């Protein structure tokens, strides 16, 4: 069984759950966001964006908890076999993904507030409006949110390619140690 | 005995003459008013307003039974700070302003509730639907010869065929609409 805490060799179950739950939610965010973006005012757009906002807030909370957990339970160091430059690249891209996942929800919240649309979390409670209606701010925030979305998409693509590269070309345990159902996650397979 | 009768006559004169003193009928001061509606979208409060309306209110003596109130609102003046949404609200699924440029309220009776409080009963017409409603309001003379009229009413939008087709869905667009009005009045000519 995968231990709950991270070990020297692999991510523990908690860190893995955080990673994969957030992966699923972020994919949903892209599908909902891009679909809604192409729609005119309609009930469908309203529903897609309502879900997008609720899930986005959830991601923010999960990422904060995930970083707290990361402080509590140190992630495993990268295998000594990997190149120092690739270590730096890994650390930078992870930091960038965390930063974007933390920045996009507040920007989205600001975008909604400036558009005169109060944000509710799955219809259960609503967040205060950060600003009053402001067309120019809304446009600026939409541009920021969109740019961040493209930057996140690019970073995640590199991230996924790197994981696959580790697994299939370098044949190390980097991918396996983030997967819950693998028995051996140390050394070369 | 006579002194008592005179003082009763005088005090009832003073009481009933108060709203009559300046004028019996009043009309909105252009620009200084608001008719704000609040409903919900995706479970969060949502507000908009009508910027153009005309009307007259007359408050009679004593019970106020001879008072009257007439209000007509230009439906195309709907303003939610979201231009695309305003366009949709003017369209056939909502106010259909091309066919029904006015929403109106015509009183049947006005009851004085004591102090500056009144209740008006009358017919509210939105689109092709007319229904009887009762609306409490306050009428407050202000220094300088003007007055203020404040009040609130609520209704179910579907009762008035507002939000047809996909917009009938009350889970995403609330059925209940609350309308608050705060109108500065000047003596009508
Ligand atoms: C990490 C979380 C989030 C991600 C990854 C994300 C991603 C995206 C993406 C990919 C789009 C489509 C971009 C485009 O317009 O072309 C989008 C649009 C949008 N997002 Fe987010 N978002 C997140 C959180 C939020 C939150 C929390 C809110 C609001 C509270 C929000 C509000 C919006 C809005 C209103 C749009 C639509 C813009 C439009 O087309 O009018 N987002 N988002
Ligand atoms: C939305 C998509 C994704 C995001 C936002 C994301 C984010 C992250 C982050 C922030 C970390 C750093 C964990 C830490 O040490 O704190 C990480 C690690 C990792 N991710 Fe992802 N990830 C995504 C998708 C994927 C996918 C699809 C794969 C597999 C193909 C993957 C494989 C990995 C692996 C193997 C690690 C561990 C790297 C290491 O050992 O240092 N990720 N991911």
CSV table of C-alpha atoms and ligand atoms in Angstrom, one decimal:
chain,number,residue,atom,x,y,z
A,1,UNK,CA,0.0,0.0,0.0
A,2,UNK,CA,1.0,3.6,-0.6
A,3,UNK,CA,1.7,5.3,2.7
A,4,UNK,CA,-0.3,8.4,3.5
A,5,UNK,CA,2.8,10.6,4.0
A,6,UNK,CA,5.4,11.3,1.3
A,7,UNK,CA,8.6,9.2,1.7
A,8,UNK,CA,12.1,9.7,0.3
A,9,UNK,CA,11.2,7.6,-2.7
A,10,UNK,CA,7.6,8.4,-3.5
A,11,UNK,CA,4.6,10.7,-3.1
A,12,UNK,CA,2.2,9.4,-0.4
A,13,UNK,CA,-1.5,8.8,-0.9
A,14,UNK,CA,-2.6,12.3,0.3
A,15,UNK,CA,-0.2,14.1,-2.1
A,16,UNK,CA,-1.3,11.8,-4.9
A,17,UNK,CA,-5.0,12.4,-4.2
A,18,UNK,CA,-4.4,16.2,-4.2
A,19,UNK,CA,-2.5,15.9,-7.5
A,20,UNK,CA,-5.1,13.7,-9.4
A,21,UNK,CA,-8.2,15.3,-8.0
A,22,UNK,CA,-6.9,18.8,-9.1
A,23,UNK,CA,-5.9,17.4,-12.5
A,24,UNK,CA,-9.5,16.2,-13.1
A,25,UNK,CA,-10.9,19.6,-11.9
A,26,UNK,CA,-8.5,21.6,-14.0
A,27,UNK,CA,-9.4,19.6,-17.1
A,28,UNK,CA,-13.1,20.3,-16.4
A,29,UNK,CA,-12.2,24.0,-16.0
A,30,UNK,CA,-10.7,24.2,-19.5
A,31,UNK,CA,-13.7,22.4,-21.0
A,32,UNK,CA,-16.3,24.6,-19.2
A,33,UNK,CA,-14.3,27.8,-19.7
A,34,UNK,CA,-13.6,27.4,-23.4
A,35,UNK,CA,-17.1,26.1,-24.1
A,36,UNK,CA,-18.8,29.0,-22.3
A,37,UNK,CA,-16.5,31.5,-23.9
A,38,UNK,CA,-17.9,30.7,-27.4
A,39,UNK,CA,-21.5,31.0,-26.3
A,40,UNK,CA,-23.8,34.0,-26.5
A,41,UNK,CA,-25.9,34.9,-23.5
A,42,UNK,CA,-28.0,31.8,-22.8
A,43,UNK,CA,-29.0,29.5,-20.0
A,44,UNK,CA,-26.3,27.1,-21.1
A,45,UNK,CA,-23.6,29.7,-20.8
A,46,UNK,CA,-25.0,30.7,-17.4
A,47,UNK,CA,-24.9,27.1,-16.1
A,48,UNK,CA,-21.5,26.3,-17.6
A,49,UNK,CA,-20.0,29.5,-16.0
A,50,UNK,CA,-21.7,28.9,-12.7
A,51,UNK,CA,-20.1,25.4,-12.5
A,52,UNK,CA,-16.8,26.9,-13.7
A,53,UNK,CA,-16.8,29.4,-10.9
A,54,UNK,CA,-17.7,26.9,-8.2
A,55,UNK,CA,-15.1,24.4,-9.4
A,56,UNK,CA,-12.5,27.2,-9.7
A,57,UNK,CA,-13.1,28.2,-6.0
A,58,UNK,CA,-12.8,24.6,-5.0
A,59,UNK,CA,-9.5,24.3,-6.8
A,60,UNK,CA,-8.2,27.4,-5.0
A,61,UNK,CA,-9.1,25.9,-1.6
A,62,UNK,CA,-7.6,22.5,-2.6
A,63,UNK,CA,-4.3,24.1,-3.7
A,64,UNK,CA,-4.0,26.0,-0.4
A,65,UNK,CA,-4.5,22.7,1.5
A,66,UNK,CA,-2.2,20.9,-0.9
A,67,UNK,CA,0.6,23.5,-0.3
A,68,UNK,CA,0.0,23.3,3.5
A,69,UNK,CA,0.3,19.5,3.3
A,70,UNK,CA,3.5,19.9,1.2
A,71,UNK,CA,5.0,22.0,4.0
A,72,UNK,CA,4.1,19.3,6.5
A,73,UNK,CA,5.1,16.3,4.4
A,74,UNK,CA,8.2,17.0,2.3
A,75,UNK,CA,7.9,15.7,-1.3
A,76,UNK,CA,10.5,13.2,-2.4
A,77,UNK,CA,13.7,14.7,-4.0
A,78,UNK,CA,14.1,14.1,-7.7
A,79,UNK,CA,16.1,10.9,-8.5
A,80,UNK,CA,19.9,11.6,-8.4
A,81,UNK,CA,20.1,10.3,-12.0
A,82,UNK,CA,18.3,13.3,-13.4
A,83,UNK,CA,20.1,16.3,-14.8
A,84,UNK,CA,20.4,19.4,-12.5
A,85,UNK,CA,19.0,21.5,-15.3
A,86,UNK,CA,15.9,19.2,-15.5
A,87,UNK,CA,15.6,19.5,-11.7
A,88,UNK,CA,15.5,23.2,-12.0
A,89,UNK,CA,13.0,23.0,-14.8
A,90,UNK,CA,10.8,20.7,-12.8
A,91,UNK,CA,10.9,23.0,-9.7
A,92,UNK,CA,10.2,26.1,-11.8
A,93,UNK,CA,7.3,24.5,-13.7
A,94,UNK,CA,5.7,23.1,-10.5
A,95,UNK,CA,6.0,26.6,-8.9
A,96,UNK,CA,4.4,28.2,-12.0
A,97,UNK,CA,1.5,25.8,-12.0
A,98,UNK,CA,0.9,26.4,-8.3
A,99,UNK,CA,1.1,30.2,-8.8
A,100,UNK,CA,-1.4,30.0,-11.7
A,101,UNK,CA,-3.8,27.8,-9.9
A,102,UNK,CA,-3.7,30.3,-7.0
A,103,UNK,CA,-4.0,33.4,-9.2
A,104,UNK,CA,-6.7,32.4,-11.6
A,105,UNK,CA,-9.6,32.0,-9.2
A,106,UNK,CA,-9.1,35.5,-7.7
A,107,UNK,CA,-8.8,37.0,-11.2
A,108,UNK,CA,-12.0,35.1,-12.2
A,109,UNK,CA,-13.7,36.4,-9.1
A,110,UNK,CA,-12.6,40.0,-9.9
A,111,UNK,CA,-13.8,39.4,-13.5
A,112,UNK,CA,-17.2,38.3,-12.3
A,113,UNK,CA,-17.5,41.1,-9.8
A,114,UNK,CA,-16.6,43.8,-12.3
A,115,UNK,CA,-19.1,42.2,-14.7
A,116,UNK,CA,-21.8,42.7,-12.1
A,117,UNK,CA,-22.3,39.0,-11.6
A,118,UNK,CA,-22.0,37.8,-8.0
A,119,UNK,CA,-20.2,34.5,-7.6
A,120,UNK,CA,-21.9,31.7,-5.7
A,121,UNK,CA,-20.4,28.4,-4.7
A,122,UNK,CA,-22.7,25.7,-6.1
A,123,UNK,CA,-25.6,27.9,-5.2
A,124,UNK,CA,-25.0,27.3,-1.5
A,125,UNK,CA,-23.4,30.6,-0.5
A,126,UNK,CA,-22.3,33.7,-2.4
A,127,UNK,CA,-18.9,35.5,-2.3
A,128,UNK,CA,-18.9,39.3,-1.7
A,129,UNK,CA,-18.4,41.4,-4.8
A,130,UNK,CA,-14.8,42.6,-4.8
A,131,UNK,CA,-15.6,45.7,-6.9
A,132,UNK,CA,-18.7,47.3,-8.4
A,133,UNK,CA,-19.6,47.0,-12.1
A,134,UNK,CA,-16.6,48.2,-14.2
A,135,UNK,CA,-16.5,47.4,-17.9
A,136,UNK,CA,-12.8,48.3,-18.3
A,137,UNK,CA,-11.7,46.3,-15.3
A,138,UNK,CA,-13.8,43.4,-16.5
A,139,UNK,CA,-12.1,43.5,-19.9
A,140,UNK,CA,-8.6,43.7,-18.4
A,141,UNK,CA,-9.4,40.7,-16.0
A,142,UNK,CA,-10.8,38.7,-18.9
A,143,UNK,CA,-7.6,39.2,-20.8
A,144,UNK,CA,-5.6,38.3,-17.7
A,145,UNK,CA,-7.6,35.2,-17.0
A,146,UNK,CA,-7.4,34.1,-20.6
A,147,UNK,CA,-3.6,34.7,-20.8
A,148,UNK,CA,-3.1,32.7,-17.6
A,149,UNK,CA,-5.3,29.9,-19.0
A,150,UNK,CA,-3.0,29.7,-22.1
A,151,UNK,CA,0.1,29.8,-19.9
A,152,UNK,CA,-1.2,27.1,-17.7
A,153,UNK,CA,-2.1,25.0,-20.7
A,154,UNK,CA,1.4,25.4,-22.1
A,155,UNK,CA,3.1,24.6,-18.7
A,156,UNK,CA,0.9,21.5,-18.1
A,157,UNK,CA,1.7,20.3,-21.6
A,158,UNK,CA,5.4,20.5,-20.9
A,159,UNK,CA,4.8,18.9,-17.5
A,160,UNK,CA,2.9,15.9,-19.0
A,161,UNK,CA,5.5,15.4,-21.7
A,162,UNK,CA,8.3,15.5,-19.1
A,163,UNK,CA,6.4,12.9,-17.0
A,164,UNK,CA,6.1,10.6,-20.1
A,165,UNK,CA,9.7,11.3,-21.1
A,166,UNK,CA,10.8,10.2,-17.7
A,167,UNK,CA,8.8,7.0,-17.9
A,168,UNK,CA,9.3,5.9,-21.4
A,169,UNK,CA,12.7,7.3,-22.4
A,170,UNK,CA,14.6,7.7,-19.1
A,171,UNK,CA,12.7,4.7,-17.7
A,172,UNK,CA,13.0,6.1,-14.1
A,173,UNK,CA,10.3,6.0,-11.4
A,174,UNK,CA,9.2,9.7,-11.6
A,175,UNK,CA,5.8,8.9,-13.0
A,176,UNK,CA,5.3,5.7,-11.0
A,177,UNK,CA,5.9,7.5,-7.7
A,178,UNK,CA,2.9,9.8,-8.4
A,179,UNK,CA,0.7,6.8,-9.2
A,180,UNK,CA,-1.3,5.1,-6.4
A,181,UNK,CA,-1.4,1.5,-7.8
A,182,UNK,CA,2.2,0.8,-8.5
A,183,UNK,CA,4.1,-1.5,-6.2
A,184,UNK,CA,7.6,-0.5,-7.0
A,185,UNK,CA,8.4,3.1,-7.2
A,186,UNK,CA,12.1,3.1,-6.6
A,187,UNK,CA,15.0,2.8,-9.0
A,188,UNK,CA,14.8,1.6,-12.6
A,189,UNK,CA,12.2,-0.9,-13.4
B,1,UNK,CA,-68.1,71.7,25.2
B,2,UNK,CA,-67.6,74.2,22.4
B,3,UNK,CA,-63.9,74.5,23.0
B,4,UNK,CA,-63.5,70.7,22.7
B,5,UNK,CA,-65.4,70.6,19.5
B,6,UNK,CA,-63.4,73.4,18.0
B,7,UNK,CA,-60.1,71.8,19.0
B,8,UNK,CA,-61.2,68.5,17.5
B,9,UNK,CA,-62.2,70.3,14.3
B,10,UNK,CA,-58.9,72.1,14.2
B,11,UNK,CA,-56.7,69.1,14.9
B,12,UNK,CA,-58.5,67.0,12.3
B,13,UNK,CA,-58.0,69.9,9.9
B,14,UNK,CA,-54.3,70.1,10.6
B,15,UNK,CA,-54.0,66.3,10.2
B,16,UNK,CA,-55.8,66.0,6.9
B,17,UNK,CA,-54.4,69.2,5.5
B,18,UNK,CA,-50.8,68.1,5.8
B,19,UNK,CA,-50.5,66.3,2.5
B,20,UNK,CA,-52.9,68.7,0.9
B,21,UNK,CA,-51.1,71.8,2.0
B,22,UNK,CA,-48.7,71.8,-0.9
B,23,UNK,CA,-50.4,69.7,-3.5
B,24,UNK,CA,-52.7,66.7,-3.7
B,25,UNK,CA,-50.9,65.2,-6.7
B,26,UNK,CA,-47.2,64.5,-7.1
B,27,UNK,CA,-44.9,63.4,-9.9
B,28,UNK,CA,-41.4,62.0,-10.0
B,29,UNK,CA,-38.5,64.5,-10.1
B,30,UNK,CA,-36.7,63.5,-13.3
B,31,UNK,CA,-33.3,61.8,-12.7
B,32,UNK,CA,-33.5,61.5,-8.9
B,33,UNK,CA,-35.1,58.1,-8.7
B,34,UNK,CA,-34.6,54.4,-8.9
B,35,UNK,CA,-36.6,51.4,-9.5
B,36,UNK,CA,-34.4,48.5,-8.7
B,37,UNK,CA,-35.2,44.8,-9.1
B,38,UNK,CA,-33.4,42.0,-7.4
B,39,UNK,CA,-33.6,38.3,-8.3
B,40,UNK,CA,-31.0,35.5,-8.4
B,41,UNK,CA,-28.7,34.0,-11.0
B,42,UNK,CA,-27.1,30.6,-10.2
B,43,UNK,CA,-28.0,31.1,-6.6
B,44,UNK,CA,-26.4,34.6,-6.2
B,45,UNK,CA,-28.3,37.8,-5.9
B,46,UNK,CA,-28.7,39.8,-9.1
B,47,UNK,CA,-29.7,43.4,-9.5
B,48,UNK,CA,-30.8,45.7,-12.2
B,49,UNK,CA,-32.8,48.8,-12.6
B,50,UNK,CA,-35.2,50.7,-14.8
B,51,UNK,CA,-34.0,54.2,-15.5
B,52,UNK,CA,-37.1,55.7,-17.3
B,53,UNK,CA,-40.5,55.9,-15.9
B,54,UNK,CA,-43.3,58.3,-15.3
B,55,UNK,CA,-46.2,58.5,-12.9
B,56,UNK,CA,-48.4,60.4,-10.6
B,57,UNK,CA,-49.5,59.8,-7.1
B,58,UNK,CA,-52.4,61.6,-5.4
B,59,UNK,CA,-53.1,61.2,-1.7
B,60,UNK,CA,-56.5,62.4,-0.5
B,61,UNK,CA,-57.8,63.2,2.9
B,62,UNK,CA,-58.6,60.9,5.8
B,63,UNK,CA,-58.7,57.2,4.8
B,64,UNK,CA,-57.0,58.0,1.5
B,65,UNK,CA,-59.6,56.1,-0.4
B,66,UNK,CA,-59.8,58.8,-3.0
B,67,UNK,CA,-56.1,58.7,-3.6
B,68,UNK,CA,-54.7,57.2,-6.8
B,69,UNK,CA,-51.4,56.1,-8.3
B,70,UNK,CA,-50.4,55.5,-11.8
B,71,UNK,CA,-46.9,54.4,-12.9
B,72,UNK,CA,-45.6,53.4,-16.3
B,73,UNK,CA,-42.1,52.1,-16.8
B,74,UNK,CA,-40.3,52.1,-20.1
B,75,UNK,CA,-39.2,48.5,-20.3
B,76,UNK,CA,-36.4,49.3,-22.8
B,77,UNK,CA,-34.7,51.3,-20.1
B,78,UNK,CA,-33.7,48.1,-18.2
B,79,UNK,CA,-30.1,48.4,-17.1
B,80,UNK,CA,-28.0,45.7,-15.5
B,81,UNK,CA,-24.5,47.0,-16.3
B,82,UNK,CA,-24.2,44.1,-18.7
B,83,UNK,CA,-25.0,45.4,-22.2
B,84,UNK,CA,-25.4,41.9,-23.7
B,85,UNK,CA,-27.7,40.9,-21.0
B,86,UNK,CA,-29.7,44.1,-21.3
B,87,UNK,CA,-30.2,43.3,-25.0
B,88,UNK,CA,-31.4,39.8,-24.1
B,89,UNK,CA,-33.8,41.3,-21.4
B,90,UNK,CA,-35.3,43.6,-24.1
B,91,UNK,CA,-35.8,40.6,-26.4
B,92,UNK,CA,-38.8,38.3,-26.9
B,93,UNK,CA,-38.0,35.9,-24.0
B,94,UNK,CA,-38.1,38.7,-21.4
B,95,UNK,CA,-39.7,42.1,-21.6
B,96,UNK,CA,-40.2,42.0,-25.4
B,97,UNK,CA,-40.0,45.8,-25.5
B,98,UNK,CA,-40.9,46.0,-29.1
B,99,UNK,CA,-44.3,44.6,-28.4
B,100,UNK,CA,-44.7,45.9,-24.8
B,101,UNK,CA,-42.8,49.1,-24.4
B,102,UNK,CA,-44.5,49.9,-21.1
B,103,UNK,CA,-45.0,48.1,-17.9
B,104,UNK,CA,-47.7,49.8,-15.8
B,105,UNK,CA,-49.3,49.9,-12.4
B,106,UNK,CA,-52.8,51.5,-11.9
B,107,UNK,CA,-54.2,51.8,-8.4
B,108,UNK,CA,-57.7,50.9,-7.4
B,109,UNK,CA,-57.5,52.2,-3.8
B,110,UNK,CA,-55.0,53.6,-1.4
B,111,UNK,CA,-55.4,52.9,2.3
B,112,UNK,CA,-53.7,55.1,4.9
B,113,UNK,CA,-52.0,52.9,7.5
B,114,UNK,CA,-51.1,55.7,9.9
B,115,UNK,CA,-48.1,57.9,10.1
B,116,UNK,CA,-46.5,58.1,6.7
B,117,UNK,CA,-47.4,54.6,5.7
B,118,UNK,CA,-49.9,53.6,3.1
B,119,UNK,CA,-50.9,50.6,1.1
B,120,UNK,CA,-52.0,50.8,-2.5
B,121,UNK,CA,-53.9,48.0,-4.2
B,122,UNK,CA,-54.1,47.9,-8.0
B,123,UNK,CA,-53.2,46.3,-11.2
B,124,UNK,CA,-49.7,45.5,-12.3
B,125,UNK,CA,-49.3,44.8,-16.0
B,126,UNK,CA,-46.1,43.3,-17.4
B,127,UNK,CA,-46.2,42.0,-21.0
B,128,UNK,CA,-49.6,40.6,-21.6
B,129,UNK,CA,-50.4,39.8,-18.0
B,130,UNK,CA,-52.4,41.9,-15.6
B,131,UNK,CA,-52.7,40.9,-11.9
B,132,UNK,CA,-53.9,42.6,-8.8
B,133,UNK,CA,-51.2,43.3,-6.2
B,134,UNK,CA,-51.0,45.2,-2.9
B,135,UNK,CA,-47.9,47.4,-2.3
B,136,UNK,CA,-47.1,49.1,1.0
B,137,UNK,CA,-45.2,52.3,0.7
B,138,UNK,CA,-44.2,55.4,2.7
B,139,UNK,CA,-44.8,58.9,1.7
B,140,UNK,CA,-42.6,61.4,3.4
B,141,UNK,CA,-42.8,65.2,2.9
B,142,UNK,CA,-39.3,66.7,2.8
B,143,UNK,CA,-38.3,70.3,3.4
B,144,UNK,CA,-38.6,72.5,0.4
B,145,UNK,CA,-42.0,71.3,-0.7
B,146,UNK,CA,-41.1,68.0,-2.2
B,147,UNK,CA,-41.7,64.5,-0.9
B,148,UNK,CA,-40.3,61.0,-1.1
B,149,UNK,CA,-42.0,57.8,-1.9
B,150,UNK,CA,-40.4,54.5,-0.9
B,151,UNK,CA,-41.6,51.0,-1.1
B,152,UNK,CA,-41.1,47.4,-2.1
B,153,UNK,CA,-43.1,44.7,-3.9
B,154,UNK,CA,-42.4,41.2,-5.0
B,155,UNK,CA,-43.8,38.8,-7.4
B,156,UNK,CA,-43.0,35.6,-9.4
B,157,UNK,CA,-41.7,36.5,-12.8
B,158,UNK,CA,-43.2,33.4,-14.4
B,159,UNK,CA,-46.7,34.7,-13.4
B,160,UNK,CA,-46.0,37.5,-15.8
B,161,UNK,CA,-44.4,35.4,-18.6
B,162,UNK,CA,-41.0,36.9,-18.0
B,163,UNK,CA,-38.3,34.5,-19.0
B,164,UNK,CA,-39.7,32.2,-21.6
B,165,UNK,CA,-38.3,29.1,-23.3
B,166,UNK,CA,-35.0,28.0,-21.7
B,167,UNK,CA,-35.3,30.8,-19.1
B,168,UNK,CA,-38.3,29.2,-17.4
B,169,UNK,CA,-35.7,27.2,-15.4
B,170,UNK,CA,-36.0,28.7,-12.0
B,171,UNK,CA,-33.1,26.8,-10.5
B,172,UNK,CA,-30.7,29.0,-12.5
B,173,UNK,CA,-32.7,32.2,-12.8
B,174,UNK,CA,-34.8,32.9,-9.7
B,175,UNK,CA,-38.6,33.1,-10.0
B,176,UNK,CA,-39.1,35.6,-7.2
B,177,UNK,CA,-38.3,39.2,-8.1
B,178,UNK,CA,-38.2,41.9,-5.5
B,179,UNK,CA,-38.6,45.5,-6.7
B,180,UNK,CA,-37.7,48.4,-4.5
B,181,UNK,CA,-38.5,52.0,-5.5
B,182,UNK,CA,-37.3,55.2,-4.0
B,183,UNK,CA,-38.7,58.2,-5.8
B,184,UNK,CA,-38.3,61.9,-5.2
B,185,UNK,CA,-41.6,63.7,-5.8
B,186,UNK,CA,-42.5,67.2,-6.8
B,187,UNK,CA,-46.0,68.8,-6.8
B,188,UNK,CA,-47.7,67.8,-10.1
B,189,UNK,CA,-48.9,70.6,-12.4
C,1,LIG,C1,-7.8,27.4,-11.5
C,1,LIG,C2,-9.0,27.8,-11.7
C,1,LIG,C3,-9.5,28.2,-13.1
C,1,LIG,C4,-9.1,27.9,-14.3
C,1,LIG,C5,-8.0,26.9,-14.7
C,1,LIG,C6,-9.9,28.6,-15.3
C,1,LIG,C7,-9.8,28.6,-16.7
C,1,LIG,C8,-10.5,29.2,-17.6
C,1,LIG,C9,-10.5,29.1,-19.0
C,1,LIG,C10,-9.6,28.1,-19.7
C,1,LIG,C11,-11.4,30.0,-19.5
C,1,LIG,C12,-11.7,30.2,-21.0
C,1,LIG,C13,-10.8,31.3,-21.5
C,1,LIG,C14,-11.4,32.1,-22.5
C,1,LIG,O1,-12.2,33.0,-22.2
C,1,LIG,O2,-11.1,31.9,-23.7
C,1,LIG,C15,-12.1,30.6,-18.4
C,1,LIG,C16,-13.0,31.6,-18.6
C,1,LIG,C17,-13.7,32.2,-17.5
C,1,LIG,N1,-13.4,32.0,-16.2
C,1,LIG,FE1,-12.1,30.8,-15.4
C,1,LIG,N2,-10.7,29.5,-14.6
C,1,LIG,C18,-10.5,29.2,-13.3
C,1,LIG,C19,-11.2,29.8,-12.2
C,1,LIG,C20,-12.2,30.7,-12.3
C,1,LIG,C21,-13.0,31.3,-11.3
C,1,LIG,C22,-12.8,30.9,-9.8
C,1,LIG,C23,-13.9,32.2,-11.8
C,1,LIG,C24,-14.9,33.1,-11.1
C,1,LIG,C25,-15.2,33.1,-9.9
C,1,LIG,C26,-13.7,32.1,-13.2
C,1,LIG,C27,-14.4,32.9,-14.1
C,1,LIG,C28,-14.3,32.8,-15.5
C,1,LIG,C29,-15.2,33.5,-16.4
C,1,LIG,C30,-16.3,34.5,-16.0
C,1,LIG,C31,-14.8,33.1,-17.7
C,1,LIG,C32,-15.5,33.4,-19.0
C,1,LIG,C33,-14.9,34.5,-19.7
C,1,LIG,C34,-15.8,34.8,-20.9
C,1,LIG,O3,-15.7,34.0,-21.9
C,1,LIG,O4,-16.6,35.7,-20.9
C,1,LIG,N3,-12.7,31.3,-13.5
C,1,LIG,N4,-11.5,30.2,-17.3
C,2,LIG,C1,-3.9,19.8,-14.9
C,2,LIG,C2,-2.8,19.1,-15.1
C,2,LIG,C3,-1.7,19.0,-14.0
C,2,LIG,C4,-1.3,19.9,-13.1
C,2,LIG,C5,-1.8,21.3,-12.8
C,2,LIG,C6,-0.2,19.3,-12.4
C,2,LIG,C7,0.5,19.8,-11.4
C,2,LIG,C8,1.6,19.2,-10.7
C,2,LIG,C9,2.3,19.8,-9.7
C,2,LIG,C10,2.1,21.2,-9.1
C,2,LIG,C11,3.3,18.9,-9.3
C,2,LIG,C12,4.3,19.1,-8.2
C,2,LIG,C13,4.0,18.3,-7.0
C,2,LIG,C14,4.8,18.7,-5.8
C,2,LIG,O1,5.9,18.2,-5.6
C,2,LIG,O2,4.3,19.6,-5.0
C,2,LIG,C15,3.1,17.7,-10.1
C,2,LIG,C16,3.9,16.6,-10.0
C,2,LIG,C17,3.8,15.6,-10.8
C,2,LIG,N1,2.9,15.4,-11.9
C,2,LIG,FE1,1.5,16.7,-12.4
C,2,LIG,N2,0.0,18.0,-13.0
C,2,LIG,C18,-0.9,17.8,-14.0
C,2,LIG,C19,-1.0,16.7,-14.8
C,2,LIG,C20,-0.2,15.7,-14.8
C,2,LIG,C21,-0.3,14.5,-15.6
C,2,LIG,C22,-1.4,14.3,-16.7
C,2,LIG,C23,0.7,13.7,-15.3
C,2,LIG,C24,1.0,12.3,-15.9
C,2,LIG,C25,1.1,12.1,-17.2
C,2,LIG,C26,1.4,14.2,-14.2
C,2,LIG,C27,2.5,13.7,-13.6
C,2,LIG,C28,3.1,14.2,-12.5
C,2,LIG,C29,4.2,13.6,-11.9
C,2,LIG,C30,4.8,12.2,-12.2
C,2,LIG,C31,4.7,14.4,-10.8
C,2,LIG,C32,5.8,14.2,-9.8
C,2,LIG,C33,7.0,14.9,-10.3
C,2,LIG,C34,8.1,14.6,-9.3
C,2,LIG,O3,8.3,13.5,-8.9
C,2,LIG,O4,8.7,15.6,-8.9
C,2,LIG,N3,0.8,15.5,-13.9
C,2,LIG,N4,2.1,18.0,-10.9
